[in-house]
Amino acid sequence: DTAVSQTPKYLVTQMGNDKSIKCEQNLGHDTMYWYKQDSKKFLKIMFSYNNKELIINETVPNRFSPKSPDKAHLNLHINSLELGDSAVYFCASSHGSPLHFGNGTRLTVT
Amino acid sequence: QKEVEQNSGPLSVPEGAIASLNCTYSDRGSQSFFWYRQYSGKSPELIMFIYSNGDKEDGRFTAQLNKASQYVSLLIRDSQPSDSATYLCAVNRMGSQGNLIFGKGTKLSVKP
């Protein structure tokens, strides 16, 4: 069974749309993350939740809103999508460290 | 100064050789150091972590840490074509175990 699963795997949408990415982990970890990997393959943290509480919020536009309904789920909603949002978004989880990554969601904004 | 620096490569080695990947970091308070492997189009996969100065060996992989020099390295012995991937060095932010700062990765190519 997949430990950290994200849906969808691919997301193609137009500028200005709103979209969501879902993430679930069955590892029993208490902390979940969203990381963004840009076209230059640079992987950078966006958010972190610990037991449904936001603990890390890096400098991310407020068009991005994470939501954690429980400690096994962390979703990412993006409003008013822009071309620069095109990237691969990875969900990850951990109990302390190290991180376990999901398979990623490739978002393409046209 | 960039927080985690890696030579982007590509680093090309012949099959069976030792591949040496290097990483430097700027945060002296970092306590945890990781090497992830990422195949093209795939997610990062943890291959090694190290917390203490010195060497840590796991199969064909050896991680080396020198906190005084703020330097982490990964050696891959008996390199195989299947080792061809991008290797990401990651360091935790001081006081935050799971908040990792990644380098831009070194692309390794192992030629048969």
Coordinates of N, CA, C and O in Angstrom, one line a residue, chain B residues 35-101:
Chain B
W35 N 20.5 12.5 2.4 CA 20.7 12.3 1.0 C 19.4 11.6 0.4 O 19.0 10.6 0.9
Y36 N 18.8 12.3 -0.6 CA 17.7 11.7 -1.3 C 18.1 11.5 -2.7 O 18.9 12.3 -3.3
R37 N 17.6 10.5 -3.3 CA 17.8 10.2 -4.7 C 16.5 10.4 -5.4 O 15.4 10.0 -5.0
Q38 N 16.5 11.1 -6.6 CA 15.3 11.4 -7.3 C 15.6 11.0 -8.8 O 16.4 11.6 -9.5
Y39 N 14.8 10.0 -9.2 CA 14.8 9.6 -10.6 C 13.9 10.6 -11.4 O 13.0 11.2 -10.8
S40 N 14.2 10.8 -12.6 CA 13.4 11.8 -13.5 C 11.9 11.5 -13.4 O 11.5 10.3 -13.7
G41 N 11.2 12.5 -13.0 CA 9.7 12.3 -13.0 C 9.2 11.6 -11.8 O 8.0 11.3 -11.7
K42 N 10.1 11.3 -10.8 CA 9.7 10.5 -9.6 C 9.9 11.4 -8.4 O 10.4 12.5 -8.5
S43 N 9.4 10.9 -7.3 CA 9.6 11.6 -6.0 C 10.9 11.4 -5.4 O 11.5 10.3 -5.6
P44 N 11.4 12.3 -4.5 CA 12.6 12.0 -3.8 C 12.5 10.8 -2.9 O 11.5 10.6 -2.2
E45 N 13.6 10.0 -2.8 CA 13.6 8.8 -2.0 C 14.8 8.8 -1.1 O 15.9 9.0 -1.6
L46 N 14.5 8.7 0.2 CA 15.6 8.8 1.1 C 16.6 7.6 1.0 O 16.1 6.4 0.9
I47 N 17.9 7.9 0.9 CA 18.8 6.8 0.8 C 19.8 6.8 2.0 O 20.2 5.7 2.4
M48 N 20.0 7.9 2.6 CA 20.9 7.9 3.8 C 20.6 9.1 4.7 O 20.2 10.2 4.2
F49 N 20.8 9.0 6.0 CA 20.7 10.1 6.8 C 21.9 10.0 7.8 O 22.3 8.9 8.2
I50 N 22.4 11.1 8.3 CA 23.5 11.1 9.3 C 23.3 12.2 10.2 O 22.9 13.3 9.8
Y51 N 23.6 12.0 11.5 CA 23.5 13.0 12.5 C 24.8 13.4 13.2 O 24.9 14.4 13.8
S52 N 25.7 12.4 13.2 CA 27.0 12.6 13.9 C 28.2 12.8 12.9 O 28.2 12.2 11.9
N53 N 29.2 13.5 13.4 CA 30.4 13.6 12.6 C 31.0 12.2 12.3 O 30.9 11.3 13.1
G54 N 31.5 12.0 11.1 CA 32.2 10.8 10.8 C 31.5 10.1 9.6 O 30.9 10.8 8.8
D55 N 31.7 8.8 9.5 CA 31.1 8.1 8.4 C 30.0 7.2 8.8 O 30.0 6.7 10.0
K56 N 29.0 7.0 7.9 CA 28.0 6.0 8.1 C 27.8 5.2 6.9 O 27.6 5.8 5.8
E57 N 27.8 3.9 7.0 CA 27.8 3.1 5.8 C 26.5 2.3 5.8 O 26.0 1.8 6.8
D58 N 26.0 2.1 4.6 CA 24.8 1.3 4.4 C 24.9 0.7 3.0 O 24.6 1.3 2.0
G59 N 25.3 -0.6 3.0 CA 25.5 -1.2 1.7 C 26.6 -0.5 0.8 O 27.7 -0.3 1.3
R60 N 26.3 -0.2 -0.4 CA 27.2 0.5 -1.2 C 27.3 2.0 -1.0 O 28.2 2.7 -1.6
F61 N 26.5 2.5 0.0 CA 26.5 3.9 0.2 C 27.2 4.3 1.5 O 27.1 3.6 2.5
T62 N 28.0 5.4 1.5 CA 28.6 5.9 2.7 C 28.4 7.4 2.8 O 28.7 8.1 1.8
A63 N 27.8 7.8 3.9 CA 27.6 9.3 4.1 C 28.7 9.7 5.0 O 29.1 9.0 6.0
Q64 N 29.2 10.9 4.8 CA 30.3 11.5 5.6 C 29.9 12.9 6.0 O 29.4 13.6 5.2
L65 N 30.1 13.1 7.3 CA 29.7 14.4 7.9 C 30.9 15.1 8.6 O 31.5 14.4 9.4
N66 N 31.1 16.3 8.3 CA 32.1 17.1 9.0 C 31.5 18.4 9.4 O 31.3 19.4 8.6
K67 N 31.0 18.5 10.6 CA 30.2 19.7 11.1 C 31.2 20.9 11.2 O 30.7 22.0 10.9
A68 N 32.4 20.7 11.5 CA 33.3 21.9 11.6 C 33.5 22.5 10.3 O 33.6 23.8 10.1
S69 N 33.6 21.7 9.2 CA 33.7 22.3 7.8 C 32.4 22.5 7.2 O 32.3 23.0 6.0
Q70 N 31.3 22.1 7.8 CA 29.9 22.2 7.3 C 29.8 21.6 5.9 O 29.4 22.2 4.9
Y71 N 30.2 20.3 6.0 CA 30.4 19.5 4.7 C 29.8 18.1 4.9 O 30.0 17.5 5.9
V72 N 29.0 17.7 3.9 CA 28.4 16.4 3.9 C 28.7 15.8 2.5 O 28.6 16.5 1.5
S73 N 29.0 14.5 2.5 CA 29.3 13.9 1.3 C 28.6 12.5 1.2 O 28.2 12.0 2.2
L74 N 28.4 12.0 0.0 CA 27.9 10.7 -0.2 C 28.8 10.0 -1.2 O 29.1 10.5 -2.3
L75 N 29.2 8.8 -0.8 CA 30.0 8.0 -1.7 C 29.2 6.8 -2.1 O 28.5 6.1 -1.3
I76 N 29.2 6.5 -3.4 CA 28.5 5.3 -3.9 C 29.6 4.4 -4.5 O 30.2 4.7 -5.5
R77 N 29.8 3.3 -3.9 CA 30.8 2.3 -4.4 C 30.2 1.4 -5.4 O 28.9 1.2 -5.4
D78 N 31.0 0.9 -6.3 CA 30.5 -0.1 -7.3 C 29.3 0.5 -8.0 O 28.2 -0.1 -8.1
S79 N 29.4 1.7 -8.5 CA 28.3 2.4 -9.2 C 27.7 1.6 -10.3 O 28.4 0.9 -11.1
Q80 N 26.4 1.6 -10.3 CA 25.6 0.9 -11.3 C 24.8 1.9 -12.2 O 24.5 2.9 -11.7
P81 N 24.5 1.5 -13.4 CA 23.7 2.4 -14.3 C 22.4 2.8 -13.6 O 21.9 3.9 -13.8
S82 N 21.8 1.9 -12.7 CA 20.6 2.2 -12.0 C 20.8 3.3 -11.0 O 19.8 3.8 -10.4
D83 N 22.0 3.6 -10.7 CA 22.3 4.7 -9.7 C 22.2 6.1 -10.4 O 22.2 7.1 -9.7
S84 N 22.0 6.1 -11.7 CA 21.9 7.3 -12.5 C 20.6 8.0 -12.0 O 19.5 7.5 -12.2
A85 N 20.8 9.2 -11.5 CA 19.7 9.9 -10.9 C 20.2 11.3 -10.4 O 21.4 11.6 -10.5
T86 N 19.3 12.1 -9.9 CA 19.7 13.3 -9.2 C 19.7 13.1 -7.7 O 18.8 12.5 -7.2
Y87 N 20.8 13.5 -7.1 CA 21.0 13.3 -5.6 C 20.9 14.6 -4.9 O 21.6 15.5 -5.2
L88 N 19.9 14.6 -4.0 CA 19.6 15.9 -3.3 C 20.1 15.8 -1.9 O 19.8 14.8 -1.2
C89 N 20.9 16.8 -1.5 CA 21.4 16.9 -0.1 C 20.3 17.8 0.6 O 19.8 18.8 0.1
A90 N 20.0 17.4 1.8 CA 19.0 18.2 2.6 C 19.5 18.3 4.0 O 20.1 17.3 4.6
V91 N 19.3 19.4 4.6 CA 19.7 19.8 6.0 C 18.5 20.3 6.7 O 17.8 21.1 6.1
N92 N 18.4 20.0 8.0 CA 17.2 20.5 8.7 C 17.5 22.0 9.2 O 18.7 22.3 9.5
R93 N 16.5 22.8 9.2 CA 16.7 24.1 9.8 C 16.8 24.0 11.3 O 16.2 23.1 11.9
M94 N 17.7 24.8 11.9 CA 17.9 24.7 13.3 C 16.6 24.8 14.1 O 15.8 25.7 13.8
G95 N 16.4 23.9 15.0 CA 15.2 23.9 15.8 C 13.9 23.3 15.2 O 12.9 23.3 15.7
S96 N 14.1 22.8 13.9 CA 12.9 22.3 13.2 C 13.3 21.0 12.5 O 13.9 21.1 11.4
Q97 N 13.0 19.9 13.0 CA 13.5 18.6 12.5 C 13.0 18.4 11.1 O 13.7 17.9 10.2
G98 N 11.7 18.6 10.8 CA 11.2 18.2 9.5 C 11.3 19.3 8.5 O 10.9 19.0 7.3
N99 N 11.7 20.5 8.8 CA 11.8 21.6 7.9 C 13.1 21.5 7.2 O 14.1 22.0 7.8
L100 N 13.2 20.9 6.1 CA 14.4 20.6 5.4 C 14.7 21.6 4.3 O 13.8 22.1 3.6
I101 N 16.0 22.0 4.3 CA 16.5 22.9 3.2 C 17.2 22.0 2.2 O 18.1 21.2 2.6

